[in-house]
XYZ file of C-alpha atoms in Angstrom:
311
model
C -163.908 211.088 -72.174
C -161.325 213.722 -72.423
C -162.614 215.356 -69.235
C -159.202 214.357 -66.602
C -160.744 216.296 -64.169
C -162.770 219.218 -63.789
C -164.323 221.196 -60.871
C -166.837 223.634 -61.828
C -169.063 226.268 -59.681
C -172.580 226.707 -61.790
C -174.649 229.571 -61.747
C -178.116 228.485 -60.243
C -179.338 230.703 -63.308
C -178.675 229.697 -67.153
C -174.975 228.980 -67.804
C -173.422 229.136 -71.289
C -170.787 226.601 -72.311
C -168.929 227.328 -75.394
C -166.042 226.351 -76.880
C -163.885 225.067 -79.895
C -165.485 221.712 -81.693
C -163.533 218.733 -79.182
C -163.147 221.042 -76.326
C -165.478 219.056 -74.281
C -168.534 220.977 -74.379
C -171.104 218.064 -74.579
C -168.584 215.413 -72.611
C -169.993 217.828 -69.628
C -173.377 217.617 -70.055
C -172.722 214.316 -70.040
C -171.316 214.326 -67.149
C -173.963 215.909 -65.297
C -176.485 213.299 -66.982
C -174.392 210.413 -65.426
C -174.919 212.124 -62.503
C -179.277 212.322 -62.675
C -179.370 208.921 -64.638
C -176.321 206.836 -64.336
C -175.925 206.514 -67.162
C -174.904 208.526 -70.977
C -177.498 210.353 -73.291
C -174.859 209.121 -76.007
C -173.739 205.622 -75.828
C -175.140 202.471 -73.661
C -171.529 201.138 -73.632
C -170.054 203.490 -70.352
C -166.588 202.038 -71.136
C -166.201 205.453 -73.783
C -166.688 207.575 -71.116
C -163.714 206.491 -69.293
C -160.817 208.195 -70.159
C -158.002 206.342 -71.864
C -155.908 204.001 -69.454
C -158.347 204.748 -66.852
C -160.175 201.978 -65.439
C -163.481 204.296 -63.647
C -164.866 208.093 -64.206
C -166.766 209.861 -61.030
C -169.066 212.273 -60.873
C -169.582 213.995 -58.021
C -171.880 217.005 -57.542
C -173.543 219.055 -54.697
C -177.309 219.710 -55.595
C -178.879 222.855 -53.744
C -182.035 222.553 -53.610
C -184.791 225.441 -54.840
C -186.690 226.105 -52.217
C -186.597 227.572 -48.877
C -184.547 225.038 -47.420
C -181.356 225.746 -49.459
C -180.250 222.395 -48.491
C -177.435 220.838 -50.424
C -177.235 217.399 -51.010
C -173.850 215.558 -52.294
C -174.666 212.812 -54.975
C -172.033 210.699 -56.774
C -171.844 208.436 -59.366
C -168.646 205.465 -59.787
C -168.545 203.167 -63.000
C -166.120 201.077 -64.160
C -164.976 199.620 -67.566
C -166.697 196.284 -66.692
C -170.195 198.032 -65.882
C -170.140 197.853 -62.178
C -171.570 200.881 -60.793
C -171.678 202.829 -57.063
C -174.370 205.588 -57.337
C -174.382 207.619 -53.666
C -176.900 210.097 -52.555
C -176.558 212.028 -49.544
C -173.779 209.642 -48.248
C -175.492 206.646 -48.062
C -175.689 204.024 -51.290
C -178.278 203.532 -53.457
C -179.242 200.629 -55.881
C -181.183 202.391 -58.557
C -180.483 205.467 -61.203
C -184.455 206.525 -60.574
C -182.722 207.202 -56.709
C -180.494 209.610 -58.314
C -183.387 210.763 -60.848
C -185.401 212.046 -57.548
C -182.550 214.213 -56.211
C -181.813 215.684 -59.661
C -184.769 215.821 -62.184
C -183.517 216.469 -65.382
C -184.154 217.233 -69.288
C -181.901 217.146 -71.977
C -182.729 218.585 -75.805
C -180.181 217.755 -77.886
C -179.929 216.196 -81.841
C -181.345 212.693 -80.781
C -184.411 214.565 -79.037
C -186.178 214.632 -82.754
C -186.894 210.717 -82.116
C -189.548 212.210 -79.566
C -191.602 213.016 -82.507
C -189.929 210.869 -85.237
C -189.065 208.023 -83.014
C -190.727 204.925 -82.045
C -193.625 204.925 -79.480
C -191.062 203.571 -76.845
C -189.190 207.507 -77.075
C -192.882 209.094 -76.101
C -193.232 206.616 -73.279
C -190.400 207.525 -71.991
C -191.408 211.112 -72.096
C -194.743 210.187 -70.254
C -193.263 208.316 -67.752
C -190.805 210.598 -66.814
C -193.394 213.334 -65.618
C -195.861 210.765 -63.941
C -192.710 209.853 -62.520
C -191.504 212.832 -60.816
C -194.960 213.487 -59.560
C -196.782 210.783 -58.514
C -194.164 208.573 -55.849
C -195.839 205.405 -56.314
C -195.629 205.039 -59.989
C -191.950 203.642 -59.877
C -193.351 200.517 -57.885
C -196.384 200.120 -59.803
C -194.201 200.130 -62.874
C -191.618 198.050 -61.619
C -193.721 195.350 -60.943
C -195.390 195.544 -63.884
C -191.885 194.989 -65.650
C -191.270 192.092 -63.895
C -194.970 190.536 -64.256
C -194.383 190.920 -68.124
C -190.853 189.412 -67.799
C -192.845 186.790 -66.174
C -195.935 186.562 -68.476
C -193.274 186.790 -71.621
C -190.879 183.895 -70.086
C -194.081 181.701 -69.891
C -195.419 182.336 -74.006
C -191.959 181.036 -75.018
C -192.803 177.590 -73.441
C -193.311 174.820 -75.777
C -196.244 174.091 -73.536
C -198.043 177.175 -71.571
C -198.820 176.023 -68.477
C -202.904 178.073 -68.417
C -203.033 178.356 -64.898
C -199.625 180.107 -64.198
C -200.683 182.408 -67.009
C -204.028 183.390 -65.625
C -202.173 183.893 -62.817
C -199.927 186.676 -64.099
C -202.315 187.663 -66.880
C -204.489 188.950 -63.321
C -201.376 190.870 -61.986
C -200.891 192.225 -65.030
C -204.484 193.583 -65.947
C -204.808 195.146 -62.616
C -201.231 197.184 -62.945
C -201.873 198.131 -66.625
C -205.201 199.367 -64.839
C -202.971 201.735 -62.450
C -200.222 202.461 -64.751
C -202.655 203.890 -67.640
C -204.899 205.960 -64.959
C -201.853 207.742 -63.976
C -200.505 208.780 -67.168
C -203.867 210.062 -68.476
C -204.123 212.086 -64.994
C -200.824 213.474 -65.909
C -201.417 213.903 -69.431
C -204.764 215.649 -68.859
C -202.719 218.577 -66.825
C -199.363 217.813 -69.297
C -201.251 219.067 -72.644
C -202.348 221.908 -71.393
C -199.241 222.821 -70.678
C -198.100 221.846 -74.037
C -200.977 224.118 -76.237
C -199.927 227.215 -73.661
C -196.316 226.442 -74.500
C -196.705 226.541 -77.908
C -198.316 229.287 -78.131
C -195.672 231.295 -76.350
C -193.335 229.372 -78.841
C -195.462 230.731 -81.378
C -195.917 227.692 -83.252
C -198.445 227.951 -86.129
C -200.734 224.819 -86.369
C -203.827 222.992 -85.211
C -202.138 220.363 -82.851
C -204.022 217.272 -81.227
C -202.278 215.268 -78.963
C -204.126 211.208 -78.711
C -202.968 209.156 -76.229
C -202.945 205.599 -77.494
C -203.190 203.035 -74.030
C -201.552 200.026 -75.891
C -204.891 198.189 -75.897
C -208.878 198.750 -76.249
C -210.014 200.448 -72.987
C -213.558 200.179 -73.973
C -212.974 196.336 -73.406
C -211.882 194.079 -70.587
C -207.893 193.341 -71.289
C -208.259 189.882 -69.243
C -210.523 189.184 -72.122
C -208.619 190.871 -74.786
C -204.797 189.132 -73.729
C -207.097 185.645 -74.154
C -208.359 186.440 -77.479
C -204.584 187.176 -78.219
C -203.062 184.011 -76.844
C -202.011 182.532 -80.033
C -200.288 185.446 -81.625
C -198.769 186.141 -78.166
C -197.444 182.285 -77.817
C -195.957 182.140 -81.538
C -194.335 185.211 -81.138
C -193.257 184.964 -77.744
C -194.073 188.284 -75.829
C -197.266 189.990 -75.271
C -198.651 192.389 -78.034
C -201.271 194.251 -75.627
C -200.492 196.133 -72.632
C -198.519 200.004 -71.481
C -195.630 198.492 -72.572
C -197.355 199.300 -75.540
C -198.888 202.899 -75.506
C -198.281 205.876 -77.569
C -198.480 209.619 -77.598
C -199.970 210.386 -81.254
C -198.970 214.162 -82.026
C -200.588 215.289 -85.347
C -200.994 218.275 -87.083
C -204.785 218.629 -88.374
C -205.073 214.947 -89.239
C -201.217 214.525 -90.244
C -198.720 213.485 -88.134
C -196.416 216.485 -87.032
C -193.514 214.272 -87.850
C -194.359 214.211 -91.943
C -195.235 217.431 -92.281
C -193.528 220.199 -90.196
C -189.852 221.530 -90.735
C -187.192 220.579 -88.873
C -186.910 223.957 -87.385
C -190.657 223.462 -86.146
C -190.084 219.482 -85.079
C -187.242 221.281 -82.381
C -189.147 223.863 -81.590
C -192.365 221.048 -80.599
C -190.117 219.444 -79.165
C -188.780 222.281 -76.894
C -192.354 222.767 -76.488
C -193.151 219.321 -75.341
C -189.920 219.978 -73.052
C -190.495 223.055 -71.183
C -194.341 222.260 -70.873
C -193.101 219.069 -68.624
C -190.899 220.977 -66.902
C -193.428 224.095 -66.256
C -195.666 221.740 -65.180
C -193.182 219.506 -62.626
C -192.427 223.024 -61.039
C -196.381 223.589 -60.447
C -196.694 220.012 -59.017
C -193.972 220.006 -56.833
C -192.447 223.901 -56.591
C -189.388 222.429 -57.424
C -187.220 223.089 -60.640
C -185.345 220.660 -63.359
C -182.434 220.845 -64.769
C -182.631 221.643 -68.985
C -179.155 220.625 -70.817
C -179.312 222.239 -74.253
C -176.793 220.826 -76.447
C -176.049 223.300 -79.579
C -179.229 225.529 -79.426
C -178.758 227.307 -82.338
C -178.921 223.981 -84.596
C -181.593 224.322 -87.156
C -183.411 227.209 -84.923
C -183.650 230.670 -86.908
C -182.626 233.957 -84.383
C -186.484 234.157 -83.833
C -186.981 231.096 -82.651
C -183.821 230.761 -80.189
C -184.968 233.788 -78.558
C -188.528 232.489 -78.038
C -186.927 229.546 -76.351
C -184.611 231.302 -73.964
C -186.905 233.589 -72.656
């Protein structure tokens, strides 16, 4: 963006950015999310981020690490206005942002972070998934191949004529990694909302909360059975309506959800809540630390509540 070039040494404590409106405050934490993700919290179309009559941004950054070590490890990210990408860790090239995700585990609350209550389903996935994620090594496989099997299975309802065997053959894949992919994330989630209630609490958020987590299809049933009795709806709409693809986090207050009902100076304080519980608990897990970008904490917080949330 308007960022020419910057070098910047950051405290491995809190660091407070502040400046004039257009002075470039968020085009940094932007930055540094190119630099865990590879890509921006703000647009999907990179070519913005590249400064005018530029033709590729960089970010480069050295990452010490938190514990004992105090290893630092150089990771870059290259992207150009037509989308090709270089993302380096430790010297050597890697093909995927989750690579860079590993060496820099990050959270970001800014104004779009309401849609983790007021969003669609796909926003609390995401939130899920993150944590089970950073924890648990395998899950990036398991859920990569369950992408591609429901690629696959979705490529096959679009057919004129579904070819039954090739389907069973998926629709087996893909039972057996929804199987995997939903016993991990209600492993995680049984340790995650604890960690929520005890952050809210120290929030001191009023309120009965319940947190349901929705699998995206009847466990108490067989989903080979239940993608069958489907078919039809499946095949005329052309993608499958069952599966993790298709789970939710339901967050309600009493038997409301918090979304209708609480302020919008409670929604960012849940959701800073919901934020620092996933990062308290990624510490315990793994006794490392993520980064939290903030962008414009005081927005719609009272004094009270911004002091609950930087301490």
């Amino acid at each position: 963006r308007n960022i020419r070039d910057a070098d910047l040494a950051l405290s491995p404590g809190a660091n407070l950015i502040f400046g004039l409106n257009g002075s470039c405050k968020t085009s940094l934490l932007e930055a540094i999310h190119i630099l865990s993700r590879g890509r921006s919290f703000r647009t999907r179309n990179l070519a913005t981020v590249i400064s005018h009559d530029e033709s590729s941004c960089t970010c480069f950054g050295q990452v010490n690490t938190d514990d004992s070590r105090g290893i630092s490890i150089p990771v870059g990210v290259m992207r150009n206005a037509e989308g090709k990408f270089v993302f380096k860790v430790n010297g050597e090239q890697v093909t995927t942002a989750s690579q860079l995700a590993e060496v820099l585990p990050l959270q970001i609350v800014n104004s779009d972070s309401f849609e983790l209550l007021e969003g669609s389903p796909g926003a609390r996935r995401s939130f899920i998934d993150w944590g089970v994620f950073h924890v648990e090594h395998s899950y990036r496989e398991v859920w990569s191949r369950f992408q591609k099997c429901l690629k696959h299975r979705n490529s096959l309802l679009r057919h004129g004529k579904i070819d039954q065997l090739q389907l069973s053959v998926w629709d087996r894949e893909f039972c057996a990694l929804a199987s995997q992919i939903d016993l991990s994330r209600r492993n995680y989630l049984d340790r995650l909302i604890d960690s929520i209630r005890n952050m809210i609490e120290r929030l001191e958020l009023n309120g009965q909360f319940d947190f349901t987590y929705q699998a995206g299809w009847d466990t108490s049933q067989d989903l080979q059975t239940q993608l069958k009795a489907a078919g039809a709806r499946d095949h005329k709409a052309g993608h499958t309506h069952l599966g993790p693809h298709r789970a939710d986090l339901r967050i309600q207050v009493g038997r409301q959800s918090a979304a209708d009902i609480l302020s919008r100076g409670q929604i960012k304080t849940l959701v800073f809540a919901l934020k620092l519980a996933q990062g308290s608990l990624f510490e315990d897990i793994t006794g490392r630390k993520c980064i939290f970008l903030l962008d414009d904490l005081p927005a719609e917080l009272d004094i009270h509540r911004r002091k609950a949330v930087c301490q």
